[in-house]
mmCIF file of C-alpha atoms and ligand atoms in Angstrom:
data_model
loop_
_atom_site.group_PDB
_atom_site.id
_atom_site.type_symbol
_atom_site.label_atom_id
_atom_site.label_comp_id
_atom_site.label_asym_id
_atom_site.label_seq_id
_atom_site.Cartn_x
_atom_site.Cartn_y
_atom_site.Cartn_z
ATOM 1 C CA VAL A 378 -9.670 8.533 46.041
ATOM 2 C CA ILE A 379 -9.579 7.929 49.766
ATOM 3 C CA SER A 380 -6.547 5.779 50.622
ATOM 4 C CA PHE A 381 -6.572 3.949 53.939
ATOM 5 C CA VAL A 382 -2.834 3.606 54.406
ATOM 6 C CA GLY A 383 -1.051 1.370 56.892
ATOM 7 C CA ALA A 384 1.485 3.635 58.569
ATOM 8 C CA GLY A 385 3.477 0.710 59.978
ATOM 9 C CA PRO A 386 4.437 0.311 63.629
ATOM 10 C CA GLY A 387 6.166 3.662 63.983
ATOM 11 C CA ALA A 388 9.547 3.781 62.244
ATOM 12 C CA PRO A 389 9.079 6.033 59.186
ATOM 13 C CA ASP A 390 11.045 3.607 57.016
ATOM 14 C CA LEU A 391 8.615 0.782 57.795
ATOM 15 C CA LEU A 392 5.997 2.391 55.575
ATOM 16 C CA THR A 393 5.472 0.578 52.248
ATOM 17 C CA LEU A 394 6.621 2.208 49.016
ATOM 18 C CA ARG A 395 2.964 2.447 47.989
ATOM 19 C CA GLY A 396 2.016 4.066 51.281
ATOM 20 C CA CYS A 397 4.862 6.536 50.850
ATOM 21 C CA ASP A 398 3.695 7.335 47.326
ATOM 22 C CA ARG A 399 0.115 7.949 48.472
ATOM 23 C CA LEU A 400 1.308 10.216 51.296
ATOM 24 C CA GLY A 401 3.544 12.170 48.936
ATOM 25 C CA THR A 402 0.685 12.889 46.513
ATOM 26 C CA ALA A 403 -2.150 13.433 49.019
ATOM 27 C CA ASP A 404 -3.995 16.761 49.161
ATOM 28 C CA ILE A 405 -5.338 15.910 52.617
ATOM 29 C CA VAL A 406 -3.924 13.633 55.304
ATOM 30 C CA VAL A 407 -5.880 12.491 58.356
ATOM 31 C CA TRP A 408 -3.685 10.845 60.959
ATOM 32 C CA ALA A 409 -3.898 9.864 64.626
ATOM 33 C CA SER A 410 -1.075 11.547 66.542
ATOM 34 C CA SER A 411 -1.837 9.245 69.458
ATOM 35 C CA LEU A 412 -0.861 6.146 67.443
ATOM 36 C CA VAL A 413 1.403 7.255 64.586
ATOM 37 C CA PRO A 414 4.629 9.188 65.261
ATOM 38 C CA ALA A 415 4.913 12.588 63.577
ATOM 39 C CA GLU A 416 8.047 11.425 61.743
ATOM 40 C CA VAL A 417 5.841 9.360 59.414
ATOM 41 C CA LEU A 418 4.414 12.654 58.120
ATOM 42 C CA ALA A 419 7.829 13.474 56.667
ATOM 43 C CA HIS A 420 6.596 11.619 53.566
ATOM 44 C CA THR A 421 3.725 14.124 53.173
ATOM 45 C CA ALA A 422 3.829 16.950 50.599
ATOM 46 C CA ALA A 423 4.574 20.351 52.134
ATOM 47 C CA ASP A 424 1.263 21.867 50.955
ATOM 48 C CA ALA A 425 -0.962 18.987 52.120
ATOM 49 C CA LEU A 426 -3.719 19.813 54.597
ATOM 50 C CA VAL A 427 -3.132 17.683 57.726
ATOM 51 C CA HIS A 428 -5.836 16.809 60.272
ATOM 52 C CA ASP A 429 -5.044 15.115 63.578
ATOM 53 C CA SER A 430 -7.816 12.601 64.236
ATOM 54 C CA ALA A 431 -6.838 12.097 67.892
ATOM 55 C CA SER A 432 -9.592 14.457 69.016
ATOM 56 C CA MET A 433 -12.010 13.779 66.140
ATOM 57 C CA THR A 434 -15.071 11.521 66.054
ATOM 58 C CA LEU A 435 -15.932 9.282 63.114
ATOM 59 C CA GLU A 436 -18.461 11.933 62.069
ATOM 60 C CA ASP A 437 -15.728 14.607 62.103
ATOM 61 C CA VAL A 438 -13.489 12.457 59.889
ATOM 62 C CA LEU A 439 -16.335 11.651 57.489
ATOM 63 C CA GLY A 440 -17.089 15.371 57.399
ATOM 64 C CA VAL A 441 -13.587 15.989 56.045
ATOM 65 C CA TYR A 442 -14.119 13.330 53.376
ATOM 66 C CA ALA A 443 -17.519 14.788 52.437
ATOM 67 C CA ALA A 444 -16.178 18.342 52.206
ATOM 68 C CA HIS A 445 -13.483 17.362 49.696
ATOM 69 C CA PRO A 446 -15.104 15.080 47.134
ATOM 70 C CA ASP A 447 -12.341 15.443 44.537
ATOM 71 C CA ALA A 448 -9.291 15.444 46.795
ATOM 72 C CA ALA A 449 -6.693 12.718 47.120
ATOM 73 C CA ILE A 450 -7.140 11.862 50.786
ATOM 74 C CA VAL A 451 -4.891 9.648 52.889
ATOM 75 C CA ARG A 452 -6.231 8.273 56.141
ATOM 76 C CA LEU A 453 -3.219 6.956 58.030
ATOM 77 C CA HIS A 454 -3.818 4.016 60.350
ATOM 78 C CA SER A 455 -1.154 2.568 62.610
ATOM 79 C CA GLY A 456 0.369 -0.776 61.663
ATOM 80 C CA ASP A 457 -1.807 -2.624 59.179
ATOM 81 C CA PRO A 458 -5.315 -1.179 58.763
ATOM 82 C CA SER A 459 -6.939 -4.635 58.819
ATOM 83 C CA VAL A 460 -6.030 -5.224 62.481
ATOM 84 C CA TYR A 461 -8.115 -3.168 64.949
ATOM 85 C CA GLY A 462 -8.015 -0.383 62.377
ATOM 86 C CA ALA A 463 -11.657 0.795 62.516
ATOM 87 C CA ILE A 464 -11.600 1.145 58.728
ATOM 88 C CA GLN A 465 -14.709 -0.888 57.975
ATOM 89 C CA GLU A 466 -17.104 1.849 59.130
ATOM 90 C CA GLN A 467 -15.257 4.291 56.851
ATOM 91 C CA ILE A 468 -15.341 1.852 53.930
ATOM 92 C CA ASP A 469 -19.082 1.429 54.492
ATOM 93 C CA TRP A 470 -19.434 5.220 54.236
ATOM 94 C CA CYS A 471 -17.400 5.255 51.000
ATOM 95 C CA MET A 472 -19.602 2.532 49.527
ATOM 96 C CA ALA A 473 -22.813 4.293 50.591
ATOM 97 C CA ASN A 474 -21.601 7.609 49.186
ATOM 98 C CA GLY A 475 -20.052 6.376 45.965
ATOM 99 C CA ARG A 476 -16.548 7.426 46.989
ATOM 100 C CA PRO A 477 -13.701 5.430 45.493
ATOM 101 C CA PHE A 478 -11.300 4.044 48.066
ATOM 102 C CA GLU A 479 -8.350 1.715 48.413
ATOM 103 C CA VAL A 480 -6.563 0.026 51.296
ATOM 104 C CA VAL A 481 -2.770 0.116 51.344
ATOM 105 C CA PRO A 482 -1.460 -2.582 53.687
ATOM 106 C CA GLY A 483 1.106 -1.793 56.344
ATOM 107 C CA VAL A 484 3.587 -3.539 58.613
ATOM 108 C CA SER A 485 1.611 -4.585 61.667
ATOM 109 C CA SER A 486 3.017 -4.191 65.159
ATOM 110 C CA LEU A 487 2.751 -7.978 65.297
ATOM 111 C CA GLY A 488 5.580 -8.327 62.785
ATOM 112 C CA ALA A 489 7.501 -5.439 64.306
ATOM 113 C CA ALA A 490 7.309 -6.962 67.800
ATOM 114 C CA ALA A 491 8.444 -10.381 66.551
ATOM 115 C CA ALA A 492 11.306 -8.653 64.727
ATOM 116 C CA ALA A 493 12.308 -6.791 67.883
ATOM 117 C CA LEU A 494 12.447 -10.125 69.679
ATOM 118 C CA GLY A 495 14.283 -11.809 66.823
ATOM 119 C CA ARG A 496 11.737 -14.640 66.943
ATOM 120 C CA GLU A 497 9.605 -16.637 64.540
ATOM 121 C CA LEU A 498 6.064 -17.044 65.891
ATOM 122 C CA THR A 499 5.253 -20.312 64.083
ATOM 123 C CA LEU A 500 7.628 -23.168 64.874
ATOM 124 C CA PRO A 501 7.242 -26.752 63.615
ATOM 125 C CA GLY A 502 5.847 -29.005 66.323
ATOM 126 C CA VAL A 503 5.458 -26.080 68.743
ATOM 127 C CA SER A 504 2.997 -23.557 67.339
ATOM 128 C CA GLN A 505 1.438 -23.437 63.902
ATOM 129 C CA SER A 506 -1.131 -20.791 64.780
ATOM 130 C CA VAL A 507 -0.989 -17.177 65.869
ATOM 131 C CA VAL A 508 -4.083 -15.816 67.588
ATOM 132 C CA ILE A 509 -4.557 -12.054 67.393
ATOM 133 C CA THR A 510 -6.716 -11.016 70.302
ATOM 134 C CA ARG A 511 -7.262 -8.571 73.160
ATOM 135 C CA LEU A 512 -8.889 -8.249 76.556
ATOM 136 C CA ALA A 513 -12.464 -7.029 76.376
ATOM 137 C CA GLY A 514 -11.601 -3.935 78.435
ATOM 138 C CA ARG A 515 -13.755 -0.818 78.099
ATOM 139 C CA THR A 516 -15.211 -2.030 74.814
ATOM 140 C CA ALA A 517 -16.557 -5.267 76.338
ATOM 141 C CA ALA A 518 -19.715 -4.990 74.259
ATOM 142 C CA SER A 519 -17.601 -5.521 71.120
ATOM 143 C CA MET A 520 -16.285 -8.888 72.325
ATOM 144 C CA PRO A 521 -18.265 -11.811 70.906
ATOM 145 C CA PRO A 522 -18.888 -14.725 73.276
ATOM 146 C CA ASP A 523 -16.163 -17.416 73.326
ATOM 147 C CA GLN A 524 -13.439 -15.086 72.018
ATOM 148 C CA SER A 525 -11.826 -13.987 75.257
ATOM 149 C CA VAL A 526 -8.142 -14.604 75.984
ATOM 150 C CA SER A 527 -9.193 -17.410 78.357
ATOM 151 C CA ASP A 528 -11.132 -19.063 75.499
ATOM 152 C CA TYR A 529 -7.991 -19.206 73.347
ATOM 153 C CA ALA A 530 -5.573 -20.099 76.145
ATOM 154 C CA PRO A 531 -6.372 -23.858 76.054
ATOM 155 C CA HIS A 532 -4.915 -24.061 72.519
ATOM 156 C CA GLY A 533 -1.448 -23.118 73.732
ATOM 157 C CA ALA A 534 -0.763 -21.427 70.386
ATOM 158 C CA THR A 535 1.206 -18.200 70.004
ATOM 159 C CA LEU A 536 -0.986 -15.400 71.302
ATOM 160 C CA ALA A 537 -0.593 -11.764 70.260
ATOM 161 C CA VAL A 538 -2.487 -9.599 72.721
ATOM 162 C CA PHE A 539 -3.234 -6.076 71.524
ATOM 163 C CA LEU A 540 -4.792 -3.158 73.407
ATOM 164 C CA SER A 541 -4.547 -4.785 76.842
ATOM 165 C CA ALA A 542 -1.472 -3.422 78.617
ATOM 166 C CA ALA A 543 -3.511 -1.363 81.063
ATOM 167 C CA ARG A 544 -4.867 -4.564 82.662
ATOM 168 C CA PRO A 545 -1.828 -6.700 83.518
ATOM 169 C CA ALA A 546 -3.425 -8.770 86.320
ATOM 170 C CA GLU A 547 -6.556 -9.476 84.289
ATOM 171 C CA LEU A 548 -4.392 -10.612 81.389
ATOM 172 C CA ARG A 549 -2.352 -12.961 83.595
ATOM 173 C CA ASP A 550 -5.527 -14.396 85.150
ATOM 174 C CA GLU A 551 -7.083 -15.100 81.751
ATOM 175 C CA LEU A 552 -3.866 -16.704 80.528
ATOM 176 C CA LEU A 553 -3.680 -18.992 83.560
ATOM 177 C CA GLY A 554 -7.383 -19.885 83.836
ATOM 178 C CA PRO A 555 -8.723 -23.435 84.128
ATOM 179 C CA GLY A 556 -7.698 -25.679 81.224
ATOM 180 C CA SER A 557 -5.115 -23.198 79.916
ATOM 181 C CA GLY A 558 -2.410 -24.517 77.608
ATOM 182 C CA TYR A 559 0.022 -22.083 79.267
ATOM 183 C CA GLY A 560 1.675 -22.398 82.645
ATOM 184 C CA PRO A 561 3.515 -19.914 84.857
ATOM 185 C CA ASP A 562 6.778 -20.859 83.079
ATOM 186 C CA THR A 563 5.463 -20.375 79.535
ATOM 187 C CA PRO A 564 7.528 -17.671 77.832
ATOM 188 C CA ALA A 565 5.975 -14.270 77.221
ATOM 189 C CA ALA A 566 7.244 -10.947 75.910
ATOM 190 C CA VAL A 567 6.228 -7.318 76.262
ATOM 191 C CA VAL A 568 7.149 -5.017 73.400
ATOM 192 C CA VAL A 569 6.527 -1.319 73.974
ATOM 193 C CA ARG A 570 6.533 0.983 70.925
ATOM 194 C CA ALA A 571 8.078 -1.596 68.611
ATOM 195 C CA SER A 572 10.350 0.128 66.053
ATOM 196 C CA TRP A 573 10.103 3.544 67.783
ATOM 197 C CA PRO A 574 13.390 5.098 68.975
ATOM 198 C CA ASP A 575 12.421 4.363 72.601
ATOM 199 C CA GLU A 576 11.309 0.774 71.958
ATOM 200 C CA VAL A 577 11.358 -1.448 75.053
ATOM 201 C CA VAL A 578 11.515 -5.244 74.893
ATOM 202 C CA VAL A 579 10.993 -7.360 78.016
ATOM 203 C CA THR A 580 11.179 -11.147 77.879
ATOM 204 C CA THR A 581 9.405 -12.808 80.760
ATOM 205 C CA THR A 582 7.069 -15.680 81.638
ATOM 206 C CA VAL A 583 3.309 -15.847 81.987
ATOM 207 C CA GLY A 584 3.766 -16.083 85.771
ATOM 208 C CA ARG A 585 5.821 -12.871 85.891
ATOM 209 C CA LEU A 586 3.977 -11.109 83.081
ATOM 210 C CA ALA A 587 1.688 -8.916 85.196
ATOM 211 C CA ASP A 588 4.545 -7.501 87.286
ATOM 212 C CA ASP A 589 6.924 -7.062 84.346
ATOM 213 C CA LEU A 590 4.238 -5.442 82.209
ATOM 214 C CA ALA A 591 3.242 -3.045 84.985
ATOM 215 C CA ALA A 592 6.920 -2.241 85.609
ATOM 216 C CA THR A 593 7.281 -0.848 82.084
ATOM 217 C CA GLY A 594 4.772 1.848 83.047
ATOM 218 C CA ALA A 595 3.354 1.634 79.516
ATOM 219 C CA THR A 596 -0.371 1.211 78.995
ATOM 220 C CA THR A 597 -0.664 1.995 75.281
ATOM 221 C CA THR A 598 1.306 0.984 72.173
ATOM 222 C CA VAL A 599 2.228 -2.295 73.834
ATOM 223 C CA LEU A 600 2.027 -5.736 72.293
ATOM 224 C CA VAL A 601 2.168 -8.818 74.504
ATOM 225 C CA LEU A 602 3.244 -12.092 72.934
ATOM 226 C CA VAL A 603 2.763 -15.421 74.699
ATOM 227 C CA GLY A 604 3.550 -19.020 73.893
ATOM 228 C CA PRO A 605 6.157 -21.763 73.771
ATOM 229 C CA ALA A 606 7.427 -20.551 70.383
ATOM 230 C CA LEU A 607 9.140 -17.728 72.313
ATOM 231 C CA ALA A 608 11.258 -20.186 74.321
ATOM 232 C CA ASP A 609 14.969 -19.673 74.016
ATOM 233 C CA LEU A 610 15.511 -23.190 72.667
ATOM 234 C CA PRO A 611 16.802 -24.520 69.365
ATOM 235 C CA ALA A 612 13.846 -25.036 67.030
ATOM 236 C CA ALA A 613 13.067 -28.204 65.096
ATOM 237 C CA ARG A 614 14.021 -27.552 61.486
ATOM 238 C CA SER A 615 11.306 -26.854 58.960
ATOM 239 C CA HIS A 616 10.244 -29.278 56.244
ATOM 240 C CA LEU A 617 10.520 -26.526 53.648
ATOM 241 C CA TYR A 618 14.327 -26.525 53.512
ATOM 242 C CA SER A 619 14.882 -30.156 54.480
ATOM 243 C CA PRO A 620 16.825 -32.142 51.857
ATOM 244 C CA THR A 621 14.462 -35.072 52.460
ATOM 245 C CA PHE A 622 11.320 -33.078 51.677
ATOM 246 C CA ALA A 623 10.425 -32.700 48.003
ATOM 247 C CA HIS A 624 8.164 -29.967 46.718
ATOM 248 C CA ARG A 625 7.285 -28.159 43.548
ATOM 249 C CA PHE A 626 10.559 -26.301 43.257
ATOM 250 C CA ARG A 627 13.053 -28.877 44.541
ATOM 251 C CA ARG A 628 13.575 -32.623 44.309
ATOM 252 C CA ARG A 629 14.349 -34.705 47.363
ATOM 253 C CA SER A 630 18.148 -35.035 47.835
ATOM 254 C CA THR A 631 19.773 -38.408 47.472
ATOM 255 C CA PRO A 632 21.829 -39.427 50.529
ATOM 256 C CA GLY A 633 25.249 -37.802 50.574
ATOM 257 C CA THR A 634 24.262 -34.791 48.474
ATOM 258 C CA THR A 635 23.221 -31.420 49.782
ATOM 259 C CA THR A 636 20.604 -30.394 47.274
ATOM 260 C CA GLY A 637 17.985 -31.938 45.069
ATOM 261 C CA ARG A 638 18.768 -29.830 42.031
ATOM 262 C CA PRO A 639 21.974 -28.626 40.439
ATOM 263 C CA ALA A 640 22.943 -24.977 40.760
ATOM 264 C CA ILE A 641 22.079 -23.301 37.486
ATOM 265 C CA ARG A 642 24.454 -20.377 37.824
ATOM 266 C CA SER A 643 26.740 -20.142 40.779
ATOM 267 C CA GLY A 644 25.514 -17.588 43.297
ATOM 268 C CA THR A 645 22.132 -17.073 41.670
ATOM 269 C CA GLU A 646 18.760 -18.433 42.620
ATOM 270 C CA PRO A 647 17.259 -20.496 39.794
ATOM 271 C CA ALA A 648 14.304 -18.599 38.353
ATOM 272 C CA PHE A 649 11.293 -20.800 37.664
ATOM 273 C CA ARG A 650 8.603 -19.692 35.325
ATOM 274 C CA SER A 651 5.219 -20.543 36.721
ATOM 275 C CA GLY A 652 3.771 -23.516 34.905
ATOM 276 C CA THR A 653 7.053 -24.636 33.318
ATOM 277 C CA GLU A 654 8.457 -26.520 36.296
ATOM 278 C CA PRO A 655 7.239 -30.076 36.763
ATOM 279 C CA ALA A 656 5.384 -30.521 40.029
ATOM 280 C CA PHE A 657 7.365 -33.007 42.070
ATOM 281 C CA ARG A 658 4.500 -33.613 44.441
ATOM 282 C CA SER A 659 1.475 -32.046 42.927
ATOM 283 C CA GLY A 660 -1.027 -30.614 45.355
ATOM 284 C CA THR A 661 1.175 -30.510 48.419
ATOM 285 C CA GLU A 662 2.099 -27.355 50.241
ATOM 286 C CA PRO A 663 5.531 -27.303 51.859
ATOM 287 C CA ALA A 664 5.347 -26.821 55.588
HETATM 288 C C1 SAM B 1595 -5.782 0.398 67.544
HETATM 289 S S1 SAM B 1595 -4.646 -0.927 67.601
HETATM 290 C C2 SAM B 1595 -3.963 -0.819 65.988
HETATM 291 C C3 SAM B 1595 -3.117 -2.004 65.601
HETATM 292 C C4 SAM B 1595 -2.458 -1.797 64.260
HETATM 293 N N1 SAM B 1595 -3.438 -1.734 63.209
HETATM 294 C C5 SAM B 1595 -1.393 -2.845 63.930
HETATM 295 O O1 SAM B 1595 -1.497 -3.519 62.890
HETATM 296 O O2 SAM B 1595 -0.429 -2.950 64.681
HETATM 297 C C6 SAM B 1595 -3.411 -0.249 68.641
HETATM 298 C C7 SAM B 1595 -2.693 -1.344 69.399
HETATM 299 O O3 SAM B 1595 -1.763 -1.984 68.544
HETATM 300 C C8 SAM B 1595 -0.601 -2.306 69.253
HETATM 301 N N2 SAM B 1595 0.495 -1.524 68.684
HETATM 302 C C9 SAM B 1595 0.424 -0.650 67.661
HETATM 303 N N3 SAM B 1595 1.654 -0.165 67.350
HETATM 304 C C10 SAM B 1595 2.512 -0.761 68.213
HETATM 305 C C11 SAM B 1595 3.917 -0.702 68.392
HETATM 306 N N4 SAM B 1595 4.695 0.070 67.616
HETATM 307 N N5 SAM B 1595 4.471 -1.451 69.373
HETATM 308 C C12 SAM B 1595 3.709 -2.251 70.152
HETATM 309 N N6 SAM B 1595 2.383 -2.350 70.020
HETATM 310 C C13 SAM B 1595 1.785 -1.631 69.063
HETATM 311 C C14 SAM B 1595 -0.862 -1.975 70.707
HETATM 312 O O4 SAM B 1595 -1.424 -3.125 71.321
HETATM 313 C C15 SAM B 1595 -1.880 -0.876 70.577
HETATM 314 O O5 SAM B 1595 -2.638 -0.764 71.755
#
């Protein structure tokens, strides 16, 4: 089996248990030293054959797969493989060549950057959408029309900008284009090597973003987050834990009480068996 494993954002303990298991039992590991720190390879068996894909082409990598039809192969991809992971072309090869494969999800740098900031990216009444995007950059031909940063800016949602740190002025200009939902005072953050030992976190504004991003000196392994959800303000509380909001697992509280259902055993969370709990408001999803 060829396992496309999400290596997480960098910290070796942000690999999933399944990813760790696959690494520990792999005969062959292909990893990109440019994106995944060597420490993640500590989970690899001592006798595994390790290839660094940093200098390899897709054809080189597929050549390794083809040469070892019966091996357990792990292809490590930074963060989560589904985000700018370039796994689809490898999956297509597996399908065309009858090679079994699996994808093991990983912790994306999106989550790691939000964690470094100590922020939630989706706040009630502020932002209920997170747009994962990038500047077109050197791979402009890959960018479909109407999907540039300036196309998303009018929404004013939380924006996670990957792969764009080398173009700070271009990023600022796209964020502040005509009709943008952001202004020079909109909060922004630069997270360099989230979860790595030398992680850098800079909180800034869209107006100062270009200068502050350039000042980090980092052009790779940088995630830029933008949007009003990053503001250092108290958030409106969510419906999900509001005593006045009923949902499948909790009744609405009556005034003067703190919870809609009695505690079943002090200190424990009541365990509901799916299908046995009456739906208090059938068909609604708590927000
Ligand atoms: C080829 S993409 C891979 C993204 C990856 N699949 C993920 O889920 O994070 C590489 C880009 O992801 C972002 N990135 C990956 N790891 C990061 C980290 N630890 N800290 C900040 N940004 C990171 C950067 O924007 C970098 O240029």
